[in-house]
Short mmCIF file of C-alpha atoms in Angstrom, two decimals:
data_model
loop_
_atom_site.label_atom_id
_atom_site.label_comp_id
_atom_site.label_asym_id
_atom_site.label_seq_id
_atom_site.Cartn_x
_atom_site.Cartn_y
_atom_site.Cartn_z
CA MET A 185 -79.41 4.53 23.70
CA THR A 186 -81.86 6.15 26.10
CA PRO A 187 -81.04 5.35 29.72
CA ALA A 188 -83.71 3.51 31.72
CA LEU A 189 -83.92 6.35 34.23
CA GLU A 190 -82.76 9.87 33.67
CA LEU A 191 -82.86 12.85 36.02
CA ASP A 192 -82.34 16.17 34.31
CA GLY A 193 -81.84 19.29 36.44
CA LEU A 194 -84.24 17.93 39.06
CA GLU A 195 -85.28 20.40 41.75
CA VAL A 196 -87.47 19.81 44.82
CA ARG A 197 -88.71 22.49 47.20
CA TYR A 198 -90.63 22.21 50.46
CA GLY A 199 -91.94 25.74 50.91
CA ALA A 200 -88.85 27.88 51.35
CA VAL A 201 -86.55 24.88 51.75
CA HIS A 202 -84.66 23.96 48.60
CA ALA A 203 -84.08 20.25 49.18
CA VAL A 204 -82.79 19.23 45.75
CA ARG A 205 -81.03 21.83 43.60
CA GLY A 206 -80.66 20.65 40.06
CA ILE A 207 -79.54 17.02 39.97
CA SER A 208 -78.75 15.34 36.68
CA LEU A 209 -77.89 11.66 36.49
CA ALA A 210 -78.68 8.57 34.46
CA VAL A 211 -79.09 4.89 35.27
CA ASP A 212 -78.79 2.28 32.55
CA ARG A 213 -80.15 -1.25 32.45
CA GLY A 214 -77.93 -3.67 34.34
CA GLU A 215 -76.36 -0.86 36.30
CA ILE A 216 -76.29 0.23 39.93
CA VAL A 217 -75.90 3.94 40.55
CA GLY A 218 -75.20 4.95 44.13
CA LEU A 219 -76.43 8.15 45.72
CA ILE A 220 -74.60 8.83 48.96
CA GLY A 221 -74.25 11.80 51.25
CA PRO A 222 -74.97 13.08 54.74
CA ASN A 223 -78.42 13.27 56.33
CA GLY A 224 -80.60 15.95 54.80
CA ALA A 225 -78.57 16.04 51.59
CA GLY A 226 -81.70 15.44 49.51
CA LYS A 227 -81.28 11.73 48.74
CA SER A 228 -84.73 10.60 49.84
CA SER A 229 -86.33 13.69 48.34
CA THR A 230 -84.79 12.74 45.02
CA LEU A 231 -86.33 9.27 45.16
CA HIS A 232 -89.69 10.62 46.25
CA ALA A 233 -89.64 13.09 43.39
CA VAL A 234 -89.02 10.24 40.94
CA MET A 235 -92.00 8.38 42.42
CA GLY A 236 -94.26 11.42 42.22
CA ALA A 237 -94.71 11.38 45.99
CA VAL A 238 -93.38 14.95 46.20
CA SER A 239 -93.80 17.44 43.41
CA VAL A 240 -91.00 18.39 41.08
CA ALA A 241 -90.25 22.12 41.22
CA ALA A 242 -88.12 22.13 38.08
CA GLY A 243 -86.29 19.77 35.77
CA ASP A 244 -87.36 16.42 34.41
CA VAL A 245 -87.47 12.74 35.33
CA ARG A 246 -87.65 10.32 32.42
CA LEU A 247 -88.31 6.60 32.29
CA ASP A 248 -87.17 5.20 28.93
CA GLY A 249 -87.22 8.73 27.58
CA ARG A 250 -90.79 9.46 28.71
CA THR A 251 -91.36 12.02 31.43
CA LEU A 252 -92.76 10.96 34.80
CA VAL A 253 -93.22 14.49 36.10
CA GLY A 254 -96.76 15.24 37.28
CA ARG A 255 -97.79 11.60 37.47
CA ARG A 256 -99.25 10.09 40.64
CA PRO A 257 -97.19 7.59 42.67
CA GLU A 258 -99.43 4.69 41.64
CA ASP A 259 -99.01 5.61 37.98
CA VAL A 260 -95.22 5.84 38.30
CA ALA A 261 -95.26 2.38 39.90
CA ARG A 262 -97.45 1.06 37.11
CA ALA A 263 -95.08 2.55 34.53
CA GLY A 264 -92.29 0.35 35.88
CA VAL A 265 -90.52 2.09 38.76
CA ALA A 266 -90.46 0.28 42.10
CA LEU A 267 -89.36 1.85 45.38
CA VAL A 268 -88.04 0.04 48.42
CA PRO A 269 -88.85 2.77 50.91
CA GLU A 270 -86.80 3.88 53.86
CA GLY A 271 -87.74 1.95 56.98
CA ARG A 272 -88.98 -0.88 54.73
CA ARG A 273 -92.66 0.06 55.21
CA ILE A 274 -93.89 -3.50 55.03
CA PHE A 275 -97.45 -4.18 56.17
CA ALA A 276 -96.76 -5.73 59.57
CA GLU A 277 -100.30 -7.02 60.05
CA LEU A 278 -100.52 -8.77 56.71
CA THR A 279 -98.81 -12.05 55.96
CA VAL A 280 -95.54 -12.16 54.05
CA GLU A 281 -97.35 -13.57 51.03
CA GLU A 282 -99.99 -10.83 51.14
CA ASN A 283 -97.20 -8.25 51.25
CA LEU A 284 -95.70 -9.80 48.15
CA ARG A 285 -99.03 -9.96 46.36
CA LEU A 286 -99.35 -6.22 46.97
CA GLY A 287 -96.19 -5.89 44.91
CA GLY A 288 -98.37 -7.02 42.04
CA ALA A 289 -100.83 -4.18 42.69
CA SER A 290 -99.14 -2.29 39.88
CA GLY A 291 -100.75 -4.80 37.52
CA ARG A 292 -97.38 -5.50 35.87
CA ASN A 293 -96.57 -9.05 36.92
CA GLY A 294 -97.61 -10.41 40.29
CA ASN A 295 -95.45 -13.53 39.97
CA LEU A 296 -93.90 -14.43 43.31
CA THR A 297 -91.59 -17.25 42.16
CA ALA A 298 -88.58 -15.19 41.17
CA ALA A 299 -88.74 -13.18 44.38
CA TYR A 300 -88.89 -16.38 46.42
CA GLU A 301 -85.91 -17.80 44.54
CA LEU A 302 -83.83 -14.74 45.27
CA PHE A 303 -84.81 -14.68 48.96
CA PRO A 304 -85.34 -18.20 50.35
CA ALA A 305 -85.80 -16.74 53.85
CA VAL A 306 -88.86 -14.88 52.59
CA TYR A 307 -90.25 -18.05 51.07
CA GLU A 308 -89.87 -19.93 54.34
CA ALA A 309 -91.71 -17.20 56.25
CA ARG A 310 -94.45 -16.74 53.64
CA LYS A 311 -97.35 -17.75 55.91
CA ARG A 312 -96.25 -15.63 58.86
CA HIS A 313 -97.26 -12.10 59.69
CA ALA A 314 -94.69 -9.73 58.27
CA GLY A 315 -94.43 -7.95 61.61
CA ALA A 316 -93.08 -11.14 63.19
CA LEU A 317 -90.02 -11.14 60.89
CA SER A 318 -86.58 -9.90 61.90
CA GLY A 319 -85.34 -6.60 60.51
CA GLY A 320 -83.18 -8.37 57.95
CA GLN A 321 -86.03 -10.58 56.77
CA GLN A 322 -88.31 -7.55 56.55
CA GLN A 323 -85.75 -5.79 54.37
CA GLN A 324 -85.54 -8.81 52.10
CA LEU A 325 -89.33 -8.87 51.98
CA ALA A 326 -89.43 -5.18 51.04
CA ILE A 327 -87.01 -5.79 48.15
CA ALA A 328 -88.83 -8.97 47.11
CA ARG A 329 -92.13 -7.07 47.12
CA ALA A 330 -90.68 -4.43 44.80
CA LEU A 331 -89.42 -7.13 42.43
CA VAL A 332 -92.82 -8.82 42.19
CA ALA A 333 -93.91 -5.83 40.12
CA ASP A 334 -91.22 -6.75 37.55
CA PRO A 335 -89.98 -3.15 37.37
CA GLN A 336 -87.52 -1.66 34.90
CA VAL A 337 -86.09 0.62 37.54
CA LEU A 338 -85.55 -0.22 41.20
CA LEU A 339 -85.09 2.57 43.71
CA LEU A 340 -83.79 1.70 47.17
CA ASP A 341 -83.82 4.10 50.10
CA GLU A 342 -81.20 3.06 52.67
CA PRO A 343 -81.79 -0.68 52.54
CA SER A 344 -78.95 -1.40 55.00
CA LEU A 345 -80.27 0.92 57.71
CA GLY A 346 -80.35 -0.77 61.10
CA LEU A 347 -79.19 -4.15 59.79
CA ALA A 348 -76.46 -6.39 61.19
CA PRO A 349 -73.32 -6.59 58.99
CA GLN A 350 -74.03 -10.17 57.86
CA VAL A 351 -77.53 -9.17 56.79
CA VAL A 352 -76.14 -6.19 54.91
CA ASP A 353 -74.01 -8.71 52.98
CA VAL A 354 -77.13 -10.66 52.03
CA VAL A 355 -78.87 -7.51 50.84
CA PHE A 356 -75.89 -6.26 48.82
CA GLU A 357 -75.38 -9.66 47.23
CA ALA A 358 -79.03 -9.70 46.24
CA LEU A 359 -78.60 -6.27 44.64
CA GLN A 360 -75.72 -7.62 42.56
CA GLU A 361 -77.90 -10.46 41.37
CA ILE A 362 -80.76 -8.10 40.55
CA ARG A 363 -78.37 -5.93 38.57
CA SER A 364 -77.23 -8.89 36.52
CA SER A 365 -80.85 -9.61 35.60
CA GLY A 366 -80.85 -6.30 33.74
CA LEU A 367 -82.62 -3.91 36.08
CA ALA A 368 -81.55 -0.32 36.50
CA ILE A 369 -80.91 0.33 40.18
CA LEU A 370 -80.64 3.67 41.95
CA LEU A 371 -79.33 3.01 45.45
CA VAL A 372 -79.52 5.63 48.20
CA GLU A 373 -77.24 4.70 51.08
CA GLN A 374 -75.49 5.97 54.18
CA ARG A 375 -72.84 3.24 54.01
CA ALA A 376 -70.68 5.19 51.60
CA GLN A 377 -67.72 2.87 51.13
CA ARG A 378 -69.75 -0.27 50.55
CA THR A 379 -71.97 1.57 48.11
CA VAL A 380 -69.04 2.98 46.16
CA ALA A 381 -67.53 -0.51 45.98
CA LEU A 382 -70.77 -2.09 44.74
CA ALA A 383 -72.13 0.56 42.38
CA ASP A 384 -70.99 1.17 38.83
CA ARG A 385 -70.65 4.80 39.85
CA SER A 386 -71.68 6.73 42.93
CA HIS A 387 -72.68 10.35 43.22
CA VAL A 388 -72.03 12.22 46.43
CA LEU A 389 -74.91 14.52 47.26
CA ALA A 390 -74.62 17.40 49.72
CA ASN A 391 -77.01 20.31 50.23
CA GLY A 392 -79.12 19.16 47.33
CA ARG A 393 -76.26 19.19 44.78
CA LEU A 394 -74.05 16.50 43.28
CA ARG A 395 -70.53 17.14 44.52
CA LEU A 396 -68.53 14.26 43.19
CA THR A 397 -68.80 11.06 41.20
CA LEU A 398 -66.79 8.02 42.25
CA GLY A 399 -66.11 4.70 40.56
CA PRO A 400 -65.75 1.36 42.37
CA GLN A 401 -61.94 1.60 42.18
CA GLU A 402 -62.13 4.67 44.41
CA ALA A 403 -63.93 2.87 47.26
CA GLY A 404 -60.75 2.96 49.34
CA ASP A 405 -60.21 6.66 48.79
CA THR A 406 -61.52 7.83 52.13
CA ASP A 407 -60.05 11.30 51.75
CA ALA A 408 -62.04 12.04 48.61
CA LEU A 409 -65.21 10.83 50.31
CA VAL A 410 -64.70 12.86 53.45
CA ALA A 411 -63.84 15.94 51.42
CA ALA A 412 -67.03 15.57 49.38
CA TYR A 413 -69.17 15.11 52.51
CA PHE A 414 -67.88 18.27 54.10
CA ALA A 415 -67.61 20.39 50.98
CA MET B 215 -130.63 -22.73 81.96
CA THR B 216 -130.94 -21.04 78.60
CA LEU B 217 -129.31 -17.78 77.60
CA ALA B 218 -132.68 -16.06 77.60
CA THR B 219 -133.62 -17.04 81.12
CA PHE B 220 -130.09 -16.25 82.26
CA LEU B 221 -130.44 -12.73 80.97
CA GLY B 222 -133.92 -12.52 82.40
CA ALA B 223 -135.49 -11.79 79.05
CA ASP B 224 -137.82 -13.56 76.67
CA TRP B 225 -136.74 -15.00 73.32
CA GLN B 226 -138.30 -12.17 71.38
CA THR B 227 -136.20 -9.60 73.24
CA LEU B 228 -133.08 -11.63 72.62
CA ALA B 229 -133.88 -12.06 68.93
CA ASP B 230 -134.60 -8.32 68.67
CA ALA B 231 -131.26 -7.60 70.28
CA PHE B 232 -129.46 -9.85 67.77
CA GLY B 233 -131.40 -8.30 64.90
CA LEU B 234 -130.60 -4.73 65.94
CA GLY B 235 -127.02 -5.73 66.73
CA GLY B 236 -126.73 -7.11 63.21
CA ILE B 237 -128.13 -3.95 61.61
CA TYR B 238 -125.81 -1.74 63.67
CA ALA B 239 -122.87 -4.00 62.82
CA LEU B 240 -123.59 -3.43 59.12
CA MET B 241 -123.70 0.34 59.67
CA ALA B 242 -120.46 0.10 61.64
CA VAL B 243 -118.81 -1.73 58.74
CA GLY B 244 -120.13 0.86 56.32
CA ILE B 245 -118.66 3.68 58.40
CA GLY B 246 -115.49 1.72 59.17
CA LEU B 247 -114.70 0.87 55.54
CA VAL B 248 -114.68 4.51 54.52
CA PHE B 249 -112.80 5.52 57.65
CA GLY B 250 -110.16 2.92 56.84
CA VAL B 251 -109.19 4.41 53.50
CA LEU B 252 -110.10 8.07 53.97
CA ARG B 253 -109.59 8.60 57.74
CA LEU B 254 -112.98 10.24 57.52
CA ILE B 255 -115.87 9.69 59.89
CA ASN B 256 -118.86 9.97 57.62
CA PHE B 257 -121.50 11.59 59.77
CA ALA B 258 -123.83 11.63 56.77
CA TYR B 259 -124.02 7.83 56.71
CA GLY B 260 -127.44 7.85 58.35
CA GLN B 261 -128.76 10.14 55.62
CA LEU B 262 -127.80 7.52 53.04
CA VAL B 263 -130.00 5.09 54.96
CA MET B 264 -132.71 7.76 55.09
CA ALA B 265 -132.53 8.26 51.32
CA GLY B 266 -132.89 4.51 50.88
CA ALA B 267 -135.90 4.45 53.18
CA TYR B 268 -137.56 7.27 51.23
CA SER B 269 -136.95 5.34 48.02
CA LEU B 270 -138.78 2.36 49.52
CA ALA B 271 -141.62 4.62 50.66
CA PHE B 272 -141.76 6.19 47.20
CA ALA B 273 -142.11 2.77 45.59
CA TYR B 274 -144.65 1.63 48.19
CA GLU B 275 -146.87 4.68 47.69
CA ARG B 276 -147.06 3.94 43.99
CA GLY B 277 -147.83 0.30 44.61
CA TRP B 278 -144.68 -0.93 42.83
CA PRO B 279 -143.59 -4.51 43.49
CA VAL B 280 -141.30 -5.11 46.46
CA TRP B 281 -138.26 -5.94 44.33
CA VAL B 282 -138.61 -2.71 42.35
CA GLY B 283 -138.64 -0.77 45.61
CA ILE B 284 -135.52 -2.57 46.84
CA LEU B 285 -133.80 -2.02 43.50
CA LEU B 286 -134.68 1.67 43.62
CA CYS B 287 -133.38 1.85 47.19
CA PHE B 288 -130.02 0.33 46.21
CA GLY B 289 -129.78 2.49 43.10
CA VAL B 290 -130.48 5.73 44.94
CA VAL B 291 -128.18 5.00 47.90
CA VAL B 292 -125.27 3.83 45.77
CA ALA B 293 -125.63 6.80 43.42
CA LEU B 294 -125.72 9.16 46.39
CA SER B 295 -122.62 7.50 47.94
CA ILE B 296 -120.66 7.85 44.73
CA ALA B 297 -121.82 11.44 44.32
CA MET B 298 -120.65 12.21 47.88
CA ASP B 299 -117.28 10.72 47.05
CA TRP B 300 -116.87 12.69 43.82
CA VAL B 301 -118.25 16.03 44.95
CA VAL B 302 -116.95 16.20 48.51
CA PHE B 303 -114.58 13.44 49.67
CA ARG B 304 -112.12 13.50 46.77
CA PRO B 305 -111.65 17.25 46.55
CA LEU B 306 -111.25 17.46 50.36
CA ARG B 307 -109.19 14.29 50.78
CA THR B 308 -105.95 16.02 51.65
CA GLN B 309 -107.56 18.50 54.05
CA SER B 310 -107.52 18.14 57.82
CA PRO B 311 -109.84 15.62 59.53
CA ALA B 312 -111.77 18.53 61.05
CA VAL B 313 -112.55 19.98 57.62
CA MET B 314 -113.77 16.62 56.37
CA LEU B 315 -115.87 15.98 59.47
CA VAL B 316 -117.56 19.37 59.17
CA ALA B 317 -118.14 18.66 55.48
CA THR B 318 -119.96 15.43 56.32
CA PHE B 319 -122.04 17.32 58.93
CA ALA B 320 -123.01 19.77 56.19
CA ILE B 321 -123.96 16.92 53.83
CA ALA B 322 -126.01 15.26 56.56
CA PHE B 323 -128.07 18.35 57.26
CA LEU B 324 -128.32 19.26 53.59
CA LEU B 325 -129.80 15.86 52.78
CA GLN B 326 -132.12 16.10 55.76
CA SER B 327 -133.34 19.53 54.63
CA ILE B 328 -133.89 18.29 51.10
CA ALA B 329 -135.95 15.39 52.47
CA LEU B 330 -137.98 17.87 54.54
CA LEU B 331 -138.64 20.07 51.50
CA TRP B 332 -139.55 17.23 49.17
CA PHE B 333 -141.48 14.93 51.45
CA GLY B 334 -142.62 17.13 54.36
CA SER B 335 -142.18 16.57 58.07
CA LEU B 336 -145.07 14.15 58.55
CA GLY B 337 -143.27 11.28 56.97
CA LYS B 338 -144.02 8.63 54.39
CA ILE B 339 -144.88 5.00 54.83
CA ALA B 340 -142.66 2.19 53.54
CA ALA B 341 -144.55 -0.94 54.47
CA SER B 342 -144.01 -3.29 51.54
CA LEU B 343 -142.14 -5.78 53.72
CA SER B 344 -144.34 -5.40 56.80
CA SER B 345 -145.33 -9.06 56.60
CA LEU B 346 -141.90 -9.74 58.11
CA ASN B 347 -143.27 -8.40 61.40
CA GLN B 348 -145.33 -11.58 61.69
CA PRO B 349 -143.94 -14.21 64.02
CA TRP B 350 -142.31 -17.49 63.24
CA THR B 351 -143.00 -20.22 65.78
CA ILE B 352 -139.77 -22.02 66.60
CA GLY B 353 -139.98 -24.77 69.21
CA GLY B 354 -143.14 -23.30 70.68
CA VAL B 355 -141.61 -19.82 70.95
CA ASP B 356 -142.85 -16.92 68.81
CA VAL B 357 -140.16 -14.74 67.28
CA ARG B 358 -140.79 -11.99 64.76
CA LYS B 359 -139.43 -12.85 61.33
CA ILE B 360 -137.59 -9.55 60.89
CA SER B 361 -135.42 -10.18 63.96
CA ILE B 362 -134.14 -13.41 62.47
CA VAL B 363 -133.96 -12.02 58.93
CA SER B 364 -131.94 -9.00 60.15
CA ALA B 365 -129.48 -11.17 62.03
CA ALA B 366 -129.17 -13.59 59.11
CA VAL B 367 -128.76 -10.87 56.47
CA ALA B 368 -126.14 -9.15 58.62
CA ALA B 369 -124.25 -12.39 59.11
CA GLY B 370 -124.43 -13.10 55.36
CA CYS B 371 -123.18 -9.62 54.45
CA LEU B 372 -120.32 -9.87 56.92
CA ILE B 373 -119.26 -13.27 55.55
CA VAL B 374 -119.30 -11.94 51.97
CA LEU B 375 -117.29 -8.93 53.12
CA VAL B 376 -114.72 -11.06 54.92
CA LEU B 377 -114.27 -13.14 51.76
CA LEU B 378 -114.05 -10.03 49.62
CA LEU B 379 -111.45 -8.39 51.84
CA GLY B 380 -109.53 -11.60 52.46
CA ARG B 381 -109.57 -13.36 49.11
CA THR B 382 -109.65 -10.74 46.36
CA ALA B 383 -106.94 -8.45 45.04
CA VAL B 384 -109.02 -5.31 45.59
CA GLY B 385 -109.82 -6.49 49.14
CA LEU B 386 -106.13 -6.91 49.88
CA GLN B 387 -105.46 -3.47 48.45
CA MET B 388 -108.20 -1.97 50.63
CA ARG B 389 -106.70 -3.54 53.74
CA ALA B 390 -103.24 -2.33 52.79
CA ALA B 391 -104.55 1.17 52.11
CA ALA B 392 -106.24 1.23 55.50
CA LEU B 393 -102.94 0.32 57.15
CA ASP B 394 -100.60 2.60 55.19
CA PHE B 395 -102.07 4.42 52.25
CA ARG B 396 -98.84 6.17 51.25
CA THR B 397 -96.90 2.93 50.87
CA ALA B 398 -99.83 1.22 49.16
CA ARG B 399 -99.82 3.93 46.49
CA LEU B 400 -96.07 3.59 46.01
CA LEU B 401 -96.70 -0.07 45.21
CA GLY B 402 -99.17 0.88 42.52
CA VAL B 403 -102.44 0.63 44.45
CA ARG B 404 -104.79 3.08 42.76
CA ALA B 405 -106.05 5.45 45.44
CA ASN B 406 -109.25 6.36 43.62
CA ARG B 407 -110.13 2.74 42.90
CA VAL B 408 -109.66 1.68 46.51
CA ILE B 409 -111.60 4.65 47.86
CA GLY B 410 -114.30 4.15 45.24
CA SER B 411 -114.63 0.47 46.22
CA ALA B 412 -114.92 1.34 49.91
CA VAL B 413 -117.55 3.98 49.18
CA LEU B 414 -119.48 1.59 46.93
CA LEU B 415 -119.46 -1.20 49.52
CA SER B 416 -120.47 1.20 52.26
CA GLY B 417 -123.34 2.39 50.05
CA LEU B 418 -124.52 -1.17 49.43
CA LEU B 419 -124.51 -1.76 53.18
CA ALA B 420 -126.48 1.45 53.81
CA ALA B 421 -129.11 0.33 51.31
CA THR B 422 -129.35 -3.08 53.00
CA VAL B 423 -129.76 -1.35 56.36
CA ALA B 424 -132.51 0.86 54.90
CA VAL B 425 -134.48 -2.19 53.73
CA LEU B 426 -134.16 -3.92 57.11
CA MET B 427 -134.91 -0.81 59.16
CA THR B 428 -138.08 0.18 57.34
CA VAL B 429 -139.63 -3.15 58.31
CA GLN B 430 -139.45 -2.25 61.99
CA THR B 431 -139.88 1.50 61.49
CA PRO B 432 -142.11 1.93 58.42
CA LEU B 433 -142.67 5.64 59.08
CA VAL B 434 -139.90 7.44 57.19
CA THR B 435 -139.18 10.98 58.39
CA PRO B 436 -136.26 13.31 57.58
CA ASP B 437 -134.49 12.23 60.77
CA PHE B 438 -134.80 8.54 59.90
CA ALA B 439 -131.76 6.58 61.14
CA LEU B 440 -130.19 9.71 62.67
CA ARG B 441 -130.35 8.42 66.23
CA ASP B 442 -129.11 5.03 65.06
CA THR B 443 -126.13 6.62 63.31
CA ILE B 444 -125.13 8.44 66.48
CA LEU B 445 -125.41 5.21 68.45
CA VAL B 446 -123.40 3.32 65.83
CA LEU B 447 -120.72 6.01 65.77
CA ALA B 448 -120.49 5.70 69.53
CA GLY B 449 -120.29 1.93 69.14
CA VAL B 450 -117.58 2.20 66.50
CA VAL B 451 -115.45 4.46 68.68
CA LEU B 452 -116.23 2.21 71.62
CA GLY B 453 -115.08 -0.89 69.77
CA GLY B 454 -111.99 0.72 68.27
CA MET B 455 -112.06 2.86 65.15
CA ASN B 456 -108.80 1.69 63.59
CA ARG B 457 -109.81 -1.89 62.91
CA LEU B 458 -112.79 -2.99 60.90
CA VAL B 459 -113.32 -6.02 63.12
CA SER B 460 -113.29 -4.06 66.36
CA ALA B 461 -115.49 -1.33 64.86
CA THR B 462 -117.97 -3.99 63.74
CA LEU B 463 -117.98 -5.64 67.15
CA GLY B 464 -118.53 -2.22 68.73
CA GLY B 465 -121.48 -1.59 66.43
CA PHE B 466 -122.93 -4.98 67.19
CA ALA B 467 -122.42 -4.54 70.93
CA ILE B 468 -124.22 -1.22 71.10
CA GLY B 469 -127.02 -2.49 68.87
CA PHE B 470 -127.40 -5.58 70.99
CA ALA B 471 -127.41 -3.49 74.19
CA ALA B 472 -129.93 -1.03 72.76
CA GLY B 473 -132.18 -3.83 71.51
CA PHE B 474 -131.91 -5.81 74.70
CA LEU B 475 -132.45 -2.92 77.09
CA GLY B 476 -135.21 -1.52 74.89
CA GLY B 477 -137.06 -4.81 75.22
CA ALA B 478 -136.20 -5.52 78.84
CA LEU B 479 -136.96 -2.09 80.29
CA PRO B 480 -140.60 -1.37 81.15
CA THR B 481 -142.18 0.91 78.56
CA ASN B 482 -142.47 3.84 80.98
CA GLN B 483 -138.71 3.73 81.57
CA SER B 484 -137.49 3.34 78.00
CA GLN B 485 -136.81 7.07 77.74
CA TYR B 486 -133.81 6.45 79.99
CA LEU B 487 -132.24 4.15 77.39
CA PRO B 488 -130.13 6.69 75.43
CA SER B 489 -128.77 8.35 78.56
CA PHE B 490 -127.90 4.99 80.01
CA LEU B 491 -126.16 3.87 76.80
CA PHE B 492 -124.12 7.03 76.43
CA ALA B 493 -123.13 6.99 80.08
CA ALA B 494 -121.84 3.47 79.47
CA VAL B 495 -119.97 4.69 76.35
CA ILE B 496 -118.24 7.45 78.33
CA LEU B 497 -117.33 5.00 81.04
CA VAL B 498 -115.79 2.51 78.62
CA LEU B 499 -113.84 5.24 76.83
CA LEU B 500 -112.41 6.45 80.13
CA VAL B 501 -111.18 2.95 80.90
CA ARG B 502 -110.14 1.92 77.38
CA PRO B 503 -109.68 4.97 75.16
CA ALA B 504 -108.24 2.91 72.29
CA GLY B 505 -111.42 0.88 72.15
CA LEU B 506 -113.00 -2.11 73.79
CA PHE B 507 -111.96 -4.68 71.19
CA THR B 508 -108.44 -3.52 70.34
CA ARG B 509 -105.16 -5.03 71.40
CA GLY B 510 -102.34 -2.97 72.86
CA SER B 511 -101.83 0.66 72.00
CA GLN B 512 -102.89 1.66 68.55
CA GLN B 513 -102.26 5.04 67.11
CA ALA B 514 -104.17 6.76 64.41
CA VAL B 515 -102.68 6.08 60.99
CA GLU B 516 -101.59 9.00 58.86
CA ARG B 517 -103.80 10.12 56.05
CA VAL B 518 -102.84 10.61 52.43
#
């Protein structure tokens, strides 16, 4: 069966800088694939290339077997890929509900109920300005907003960044629930061990290349992780 | 004590000030809408108004009914706005703000030159609505109809705009794009649709302004609305460029001040008006560089 999302020899360049050097991976429905690695490894560039926010220098990105390369970010979103961007990027001056309604801008669904059910805290704050929410609530809002579009593939760029440990638990539990609803999730994270434990498999990325693939049973194998980071 | 006596002016001056404030507020919205989504200060906005005024004069010269003239005005201005978007704004969208500003300067002077070539420097008359210069007597006070009509039309347009931006999906998308265009696109907001909507709305506003302005200034010359555009731009910067509300208030404030001082100053001193206004603009910017009607520190938003 064709995977929901497939990266095939993906390369990204910024001028002379070769940020992503031929990544191949696949994410199936109902699966979380982790992408971990040090800063500047090319994790965010990979996600942005999938979204069409940076151009693909070589290789292919396929959604359900159809290429996304060369499409504009809004068209990738409308095709069924949702990104929870780094730093959350919620609209602080709009209300929580308006933020969620923007999730429906892709014209795919626009139904807020499921998102509210998954994140009761977001529902309770729906009339408030998004900027007045705590970091954890904003992160939940950012994920909820992505889900409103009813995507096939969910990309997350460091959703645990800057969050308190208890809030990270909430976010990771939500990801498990989203996975069980059949979405394909590509999760970029700095928290390597937690990601390896949660994901069906995790790829370690360094200098724009995949170094190692780990399964959840290897979450305790710190040596392998450290070796991959410094390879 | 009434407001008019407090300000030491008659009712007509006050009504004029509200009328001009309303017209300038509409221009400020027109400029602010496009700035919101494109980060582009459209210097050629006044030439859209000029084109609308020439359309009205064209219809008047041929003795066409008023509504045909207004329809022509809207058609020409909207078509010109969309053409500007397609031919210049879109191809240059990712260029630096300086490039885009210079491009709008070029459009402004190009349109002005075309008007000069086609219609000459003497000007044309657009007087089909001149009956609005007659007074209405309200409570024993005479006030020219156009002052009240301008203020009312401006208020009506602003209410419609607030509803459009606040209650519709495309309005929400325009607000989001003005705040963070990159993220809006990642959510599936179509850049071209949002920009096209802003340009269309700003064109409709320019056409409305053209209709209102020709009543008070029926002589249409190639530099029609040029001075007003510069004043409105000053008002928009004065109010705070990054927010539509503050930009609108800035436009209204400078229009109100210009209308009020223009009426209150003796005729032999009215040539001091622009210098006085711009001195006030510089002063305000020195004290509040982020704008008169903004809260806290607000930085320019990145462009996409």
